[in-house]
Short mmCIF file of C-alpha atoms in Angstrom, two decimals:
data_model
loop_
_atom_site.label_atom_id
_atom_site.label_comp_id
_atom_site.label_asym_id
_atom_site.label_seq_id
_atom_site.Cartn_x
_atom_site.Cartn_y
_atom_site.Cartn_z
CA UNK A 966 55.01 101.72 62.96
CA UNK A 967 58.16 101.56 65.06
CA UNK A 968 58.15 97.78 64.78
CA UNK A 969 57.90 97.72 60.96
CA UNK A 970 61.36 96.31 60.32
CA UNK A 971 60.87 95.91 56.55
CA UNK A 972 64.54 96.45 55.72
CA UNK A 973 65.73 93.38 57.64
CA UNK A 974 65.67 90.72 54.87
CA UNK A 975 67.15 93.02 52.21
CA UNK A 976 69.91 94.14 54.57
CA UNK A 977 70.71 90.55 55.48
CA UNK A 978 70.84 89.49 51.83
CA UNK A 979 73.10 92.43 51.00
CA UNK A 980 75.51 91.63 53.82
CA UNK A 981 75.56 87.93 52.93
CA UNK A 982 76.60 88.65 49.37
CA UNK A 983 79.25 91.18 50.38
CA UNK A 984 80.76 89.07 53.17
CA UNK A 985 83.59 86.61 52.77
CA UNK A 986 82.14 83.12 52.77
CA UNK A 987 84.65 81.85 55.31
CA UNK A 988 83.75 84.67 57.71
CA UNK A 989 80.01 84.94 57.30
CA UNK A 990 79.22 84.11 60.94
CA UNK A 991 81.74 86.65 62.20
CA UNK A 992 80.37 89.26 59.80
CA UNK A 993 76.81 88.95 61.04
CA UNK A 994 77.74 88.71 64.72
CA UNK A 995 80.10 91.69 64.37
CA UNK A 996 77.33 93.81 62.87
CA UNK A 997 74.96 92.61 65.57
CA UNK A 998 77.58 93.48 68.20
CA UNK A 999 77.83 97.00 66.81
CA UNK A 1000 74.06 97.29 67.27
CA UNK A 1001 74.17 96.10 70.89
CA UNK A 1002 77.26 98.19 71.63
CA UNK A 1003 75.04 101.24 71.41
CA UNK A 1004 72.74 99.70 74.01
CA UNK A 1005 75.48 99.50 76.63
CA UNK A 1006 75.50 103.19 77.48
CA UNK A 1007 72.45 104.62 75.71
CA UNK A 1008 69.84 103.62 78.35
CA UNK A 1009 71.79 105.33 81.12
CA UNK A 1010 72.56 108.38 78.99
CA UNK A 1011 68.97 108.64 77.77
CA UNK A 1012 67.58 108.34 81.28
CA UNK A 1013 69.99 110.97 82.59
CA UNK A 1014 69.22 113.41 79.78
CA UNK A 1015 65.48 112.85 80.20
CA UNK A 1016 65.70 114.02 83.81
CA UNK A 1017 67.77 117.06 82.86
CA UNK A 1018 66.33 118.33 79.58
CA UNK A 1019 63.07 116.40 79.22
CA UNK A 1020 61.96 113.29 77.38
CA UNK A 1021 60.73 115.18 74.34
CA UNK A 1022 64.20 116.53 73.63
CA UNK A 1023 65.60 113.01 73.97
CA UNK A 1024 63.16 111.84 71.29
CA UNK A 1025 64.34 114.65 68.99
CA UNK A 1026 67.94 113.58 69.58
CA UNK A 1027 67.07 109.96 68.78
CA UNK A 1028 65.38 111.14 65.59
CA UNK A 1029 68.57 112.96 64.59
CA UNK A 1030 70.59 109.77 65.11
CA UNK A 1031 68.15 107.79 62.95
CA UNK A 1032 68.44 110.38 60.17
CA UNK A 1033 72.23 110.18 60.39
CA UNK A 1034 72.12 106.39 60.11
CA UNK A 1035 69.82 106.61 57.07
CA UNK A 1036 72.16 109.15 55.45
CA UNK A 1037 74.96 106.57 55.44
CA UNK A 1038 72.89 104.43 53.05
CA UNK A 1039 73.53 106.94 50.26
CA UNK A 1040 77.19 105.91 50.26
CA UNK A 1041 76.49 102.18 49.89
CA UNK A 1042 76.95 100.92 46.35
CA UNK A 1043 74.24 98.77 44.81
CA UNK A 1044 75.14 95.17 44.07
CA UNK A 1045 74.99 94.05 40.47
CA UNK A 1046 72.60 91.30 39.55
CA UNK A 1047 74.13 87.99 38.62
CA UNK A 1048 72.84 86.19 35.57
CA UNK A 1049 70.45 83.31 36.06
CA UNK A 1050 72.96 80.84 34.65
CA UNK A 1051 75.51 81.86 37.26
CA UNK A 1052 72.93 81.72 40.02
CA UNK A 1053 71.85 78.24 39.05
CA UNK A 1054 75.39 76.97 38.55
CA UNK A 1055 76.22 74.46 41.25
CA UNK A 1056 72.84 74.99 42.87
CA UNK A 1057 71.62 71.96 44.88
CA UNK A 1058 68.16 70.50 44.38
CA UNK A 1059 65.26 72.66 45.51
CA UNK A 1060 63.76 69.95 47.71
CA UNK A 1061 67.04 69.56 49.62
CA UNK A 1062 67.31 73.29 50.20
CA UNK A 1063 63.71 73.74 51.23
CA UNK A 1064 63.75 70.95 53.80
CA UNK A 1065 67.03 72.15 55.27
CA UNK A 1066 66.09 75.82 55.43
CA UNK A 1067 62.63 75.14 56.84
CA UNK A 1068 64.19 72.95 59.51
CA UNK A 1069 66.61 75.72 60.45
CA UNK A 1070 63.81 78.31 60.47
CA UNK A 1071 61.73 76.20 62.86
CA UNK A 1072 64.76 75.56 65.06
CA UNK A 1073 65.68 79.24 65.37
CA UNK A 1074 62.03 80.18 65.91
CA UNK A 1075 61.99 77.76 68.85
CA UNK A 1076 65.06 79.45 70.31
CA UNK A 1077 63.48 82.86 69.85
CA UNK A 1078 60.26 81.69 71.50
CA UNK A 1079 62.08 80.42 74.59
CA UNK A 1080 64.27 83.52 74.91
CA UNK A 1081 61.43 86.02 74.54
CA UNK A 1082 59.21 84.00 76.86
CA UNK A 1083 61.34 85.03 79.84
CA UNK A 1084 63.16 88.18 78.63
CA UNK A 1085 60.44 90.80 79.39
CA UNK A 1086 60.21 89.55 82.97
CA UNK A 1087 63.88 89.83 83.92
CA UNK A 1088 63.59 93.43 85.22
CA UNK A 1089 60.29 92.61 86.92
CA UNK A 1090 61.81 89.59 88.64
CA UNK A 1091 64.79 91.63 89.83
CA UNK A 1092 62.43 94.19 91.32
CA UNK A 1093 59.85 91.80 92.81
CA UNK A 1094 62.01 88.91 93.98
CA UNK A 1095 65.39 90.54 94.67
CA UNK A 1096 64.15 94.07 95.55
CA UNK A 1097 66.63 95.77 93.21
CA UNK A 1098 66.09 99.44 92.40
CA UNK A 1099 65.96 100.91 88.89
CA UNK A 1100 69.63 101.87 88.91
CA UNK A 1101 70.89 98.36 89.66
CA UNK A 1102 68.47 96.87 87.14
CA UNK A 1103 69.78 99.29 84.51
CA UNK A 1104 73.39 98.40 85.30
CA UNK A 1105 72.66 94.69 84.93
CA UNK A 1106 70.95 95.44 81.63
CA UNK A 1107 74.13 97.15 80.46
CA UNK A 1108 76.09 94.03 81.39
CA UNK A 1109 73.71 91.97 79.24
CA UNK A 1110 74.18 94.21 76.21
CA UNK A 1111 77.94 94.24 76.78
CA UNK A 1112 77.88 90.45 76.80
CA UNK A 1113 75.87 90.42 73.59
CA UNK A 1114 78.40 92.73 71.94
CA UNK A 1115 81.60 90.99 73.02
CA UNK A 1116 80.43 87.38 73.20
CA UNK A 1117 78.77 87.74 69.81
CA UNK A 1118 82.12 88.41 68.16
CA UNK A 1119 83.75 85.43 69.87
CA UNK A 1120 80.84 83.13 69.02
CA UNK A 1121 80.94 84.31 65.41
CA UNK A 1122 84.63 83.43 65.11
CA UNK A 1123 83.88 80.09 66.73
CA UNK A 1124 81.18 79.41 64.16
CA UNK A 1125 83.46 80.21 61.22
CA UNK A 1126 86.25 78.01 62.58
CA UNK A 1127 84.34 75.00 63.89
CA UNK A 1128 80.96 75.31 62.18
CA UNK A 1129 77.56 76.69 63.12
CA UNK A 1130 76.87 73.72 65.35
CA UNK A 1131 79.57 74.78 67.81
CA UNK A 1132 78.43 78.41 67.87
CA UNK A 1133 74.77 77.55 68.43
CA UNK A 1134 75.61 74.99 71.12
CA UNK A 1135 77.62 77.63 73.00
CA UNK A 1136 74.67 80.04 72.82
CA UNK A 1137 72.24 77.46 74.17
CA UNK A 1138 74.61 76.35 76.92
CA UNK A 1139 75.27 79.96 77.98
CA UNK A 1140 71.54 80.64 78.09
CA UNK A 1141 70.76 77.62 80.26
CA UNK A 1142 73.69 78.25 82.62
CA UNK A 1143 73.11 81.99 83.07
CA UNK A 1144 69.37 81.64 83.69
CA UNK A 1145 69.95 78.83 86.18
CA UNK A 1146 72.50 80.92 88.07
CA UNK A 1147 70.09 83.87 87.94
CA UNK A 1148 67.52 81.83 89.84
CA UNK A 1149 69.91 80.85 92.61
CA UNK A 1150 71.60 84.10 93.63
CA UNK A 1151 70.60 87.68 94.39
CA UNK A 1152 74.17 88.86 94.95
CA UNK A 1153 74.82 91.76 92.59
CA UNK A 1154 78.53 90.95 92.21
CA UNK A 1155 77.65 87.42 91.13
CA UNK A 1156 74.78 88.55 88.92
CA UNK A 1157 77.01 90.92 86.92
CA UNK A 1158 78.96 88.13 85.13
CA UNK A 1159 75.77 86.06 84.94
CA UNK A 1160 74.02 88.85 83.04
CA UNK A 1161 77.10 89.24 80.85
CA UNK A 1162 76.70 85.59 79.83
CA UNK A 1163 72.99 86.18 79.34
CA UNK A 1164 73.95 88.44 76.45
CA UNK A 1165 74.44 85.27 74.39
CA UNK A 1166 70.64 85.03 74.17
CA UNK A 1167 70.75 87.78 71.52
CA UNK A 1168 73.35 86.07 69.30
CA UNK A 1169 71.12 83.38 67.69
CA UNK A 1170 69.45 86.05 65.54
CA UNK A 1171 72.78 86.85 63.85
CA UNK A 1172 73.60 83.15 63.54
CA UNK A 1173 70.21 82.55 61.97
CA UNK A 1174 70.85 85.20 59.32
CA UNK A 1175 74.28 83.75 58.58
CA UNK A 1176 72.97 80.18 58.39
CA UNK A 1177 69.94 80.89 56.21
CA UNK A 1178 71.96 83.16 53.93
CA UNK A 1179 74.65 80.53 53.37
CA UNK A 1180 72.08 77.80 52.64
CA UNK A 1181 69.83 79.83 50.34
CA UNK A 1182 70.38 80.19 46.59
CA UNK A 1183 71.48 83.74 45.87
CA UNK A 1184 68.44 84.43 43.68
CA UNK A 1185 66.08 83.45 46.55
CA UNK A 1186 68.14 84.61 49.51
CA UNK A 1187 65.98 87.60 50.41
CA UNK A 1188 62.82 85.47 50.35
CA UNK A 1189 64.19 82.75 52.63
CA UNK A 1190 65.71 85.24 55.02
CA UNK A 1191 62.34 86.99 55.22
CA UNK A 1192 60.58 83.67 55.91
CA UNK A 1193 62.99 82.72 58.69
CA UNK A 1194 62.84 86.17 60.28
CA UNK A 1195 59.05 86.18 60.08
CA UNK A 1196 58.88 82.77 61.75
CA UNK A 1197 61.09 83.95 64.60
CA UNK A 1198 59.16 87.18 65.07
CA UNK A 1199 55.85 85.31 65.11
CA UNK A 1200 57.26 83.09 67.84
CA UNK A 1201 58.41 86.19 69.70
CA UNK A 1202 54.93 87.69 69.35
CA UNK A 1203 53.17 84.88 71.24
CA UNK A 1204 55.89 84.06 73.77
CA UNK A 1205 55.38 86.99 76.21
CA UNK A 1206 51.69 86.15 76.57
CA UNK A 1207 52.54 82.66 77.81
CA UNK A 1208 55.37 84.07 79.91
CA UNK A 1209 53.01 86.54 81.57
CA UNK A 1210 50.57 83.82 82.54
CA UNK A 1211 53.39 81.71 83.92
CA UNK A 1212 54.75 84.68 85.87
CA UNK A 1213 51.35 85.24 87.47
CA UNK A 1214 51.44 81.66 88.75
CA UNK A 1215 55.04 81.91 89.96
CA UNK A 1216 57.80 84.42 89.08
CA UNK A 1217 60.20 81.51 88.57
CA UNK A 1218 58.09 79.65 86.01
CA UNK A 1219 59.03 81.61 82.84
CA UNK A 1220 62.71 81.06 83.58
CA UNK A 1221 62.23 77.40 84.47
CA UNK A 1222 60.38 76.77 81.21
CA UNK A 1223 63.09 78.54 79.21
CA UNK A 1224 65.87 76.63 80.98
CA UNK A 1225 64.15 73.28 80.45
CA UNK A 1226 63.27 74.01 76.83
CA UNK A 1227 66.78 75.26 76.07
CA UNK A 1228 68.38 72.15 77.55
CA UNK A 1229 66.04 69.95 75.51
CA UNK A 1230 66.94 71.85 72.34
CA UNK A 1231 70.63 71.60 73.20
CA UNK A 1232 70.52 67.83 73.72
CA UNK A 1233 68.50 67.30 70.54
CA UNK A 1234 70.80 69.59 68.60
CA UNK A 1235 73.97 67.82 69.76
CA UNK A 1236 72.45 64.42 68.95
CA UNK A 1237 71.36 65.69 65.55
CA UNK A 1238 74.85 67.06 64.87
CA UNK A 1239 76.52 63.79 65.84
CA UNK A 1240 74.23 61.81 63.56
CA UNK A 1241 74.95 64.24 60.74
CA UNK A 1242 78.70 63.91 61.30
CA UNK A 1243 78.40 60.13 61.00
CA UNK A 1244 77.01 60.45 57.52
CA UNK A 1245 73.34 59.75 58.22
CA UNK A 1246 72.33 62.20 55.45
CA UNK A 1247 70.91 64.68 57.96
CA UNK A 1248 71.95 68.07 56.50
CA UNK A 1249 72.68 70.49 59.30
CA UNK A 1250 75.34 72.84 58.05
CA UNK A 1251 76.68 73.44 54.58
CA UNK A 1252 79.64 75.71 54.08
CA UNK A 1253 79.96 77.52 50.82
CA UNK A 1254 82.33 76.01 48.29
CA UNK A 1255 83.05 79.37 46.80
#
């Protein structure tokens, strides 16, 4: 039940309609950063409180925070429906949209698959290979969430200024670089900035929502967002199983596969973007003309 995230597509569609079209990437990454900002300190605080007052009380406190977050929804105004004529005005052909959006959905699902393939095994690797204790592992986790919060905002601004291609390329490059560095050093002082950069692995989700929302017709935005999110979550569902089998063979294998796959995606993505820029009729990014 905890994983039933049924509000995701509707929330994304709502945000997309309310956001300024020239700042849609920043809007989604900023909201995502607010989410991850809470993760910076909450694991340490929750662990400390659990040892002092008990885990059950911590669950009650978390429940109170969830109720408070839900209460805020009562102050959000509903968006008025736009007439069908307005929705269809200036709407590109359905076949063009479908091919483009499906391509993006598959692309982001591939990124999600590679990221989740290795992500569950980061703490295990730190403990098994580098002999870190729980405290140091938790601190590095906080660096990752801090990186997700702060880098997400910068990457969002980059995407609005230079296009989604630049933002996504930065995410993929940061992922490959940080995971490679992670495999070559056990020095905590060096791992801290590495894990900060690793926070960029969480940003593609926000970029996916921004991209799909901007490409989708307003009348079908919720549906296409739901399809893209479902594709990514399905990829995330199967990835840890493969990662676990690879980890049993060698602790380095999940990270090596993710690094290799990410670099392949990055090279293909850059080549695809260059071909698109040369007018080869390969639609990759379409900014709103509104």
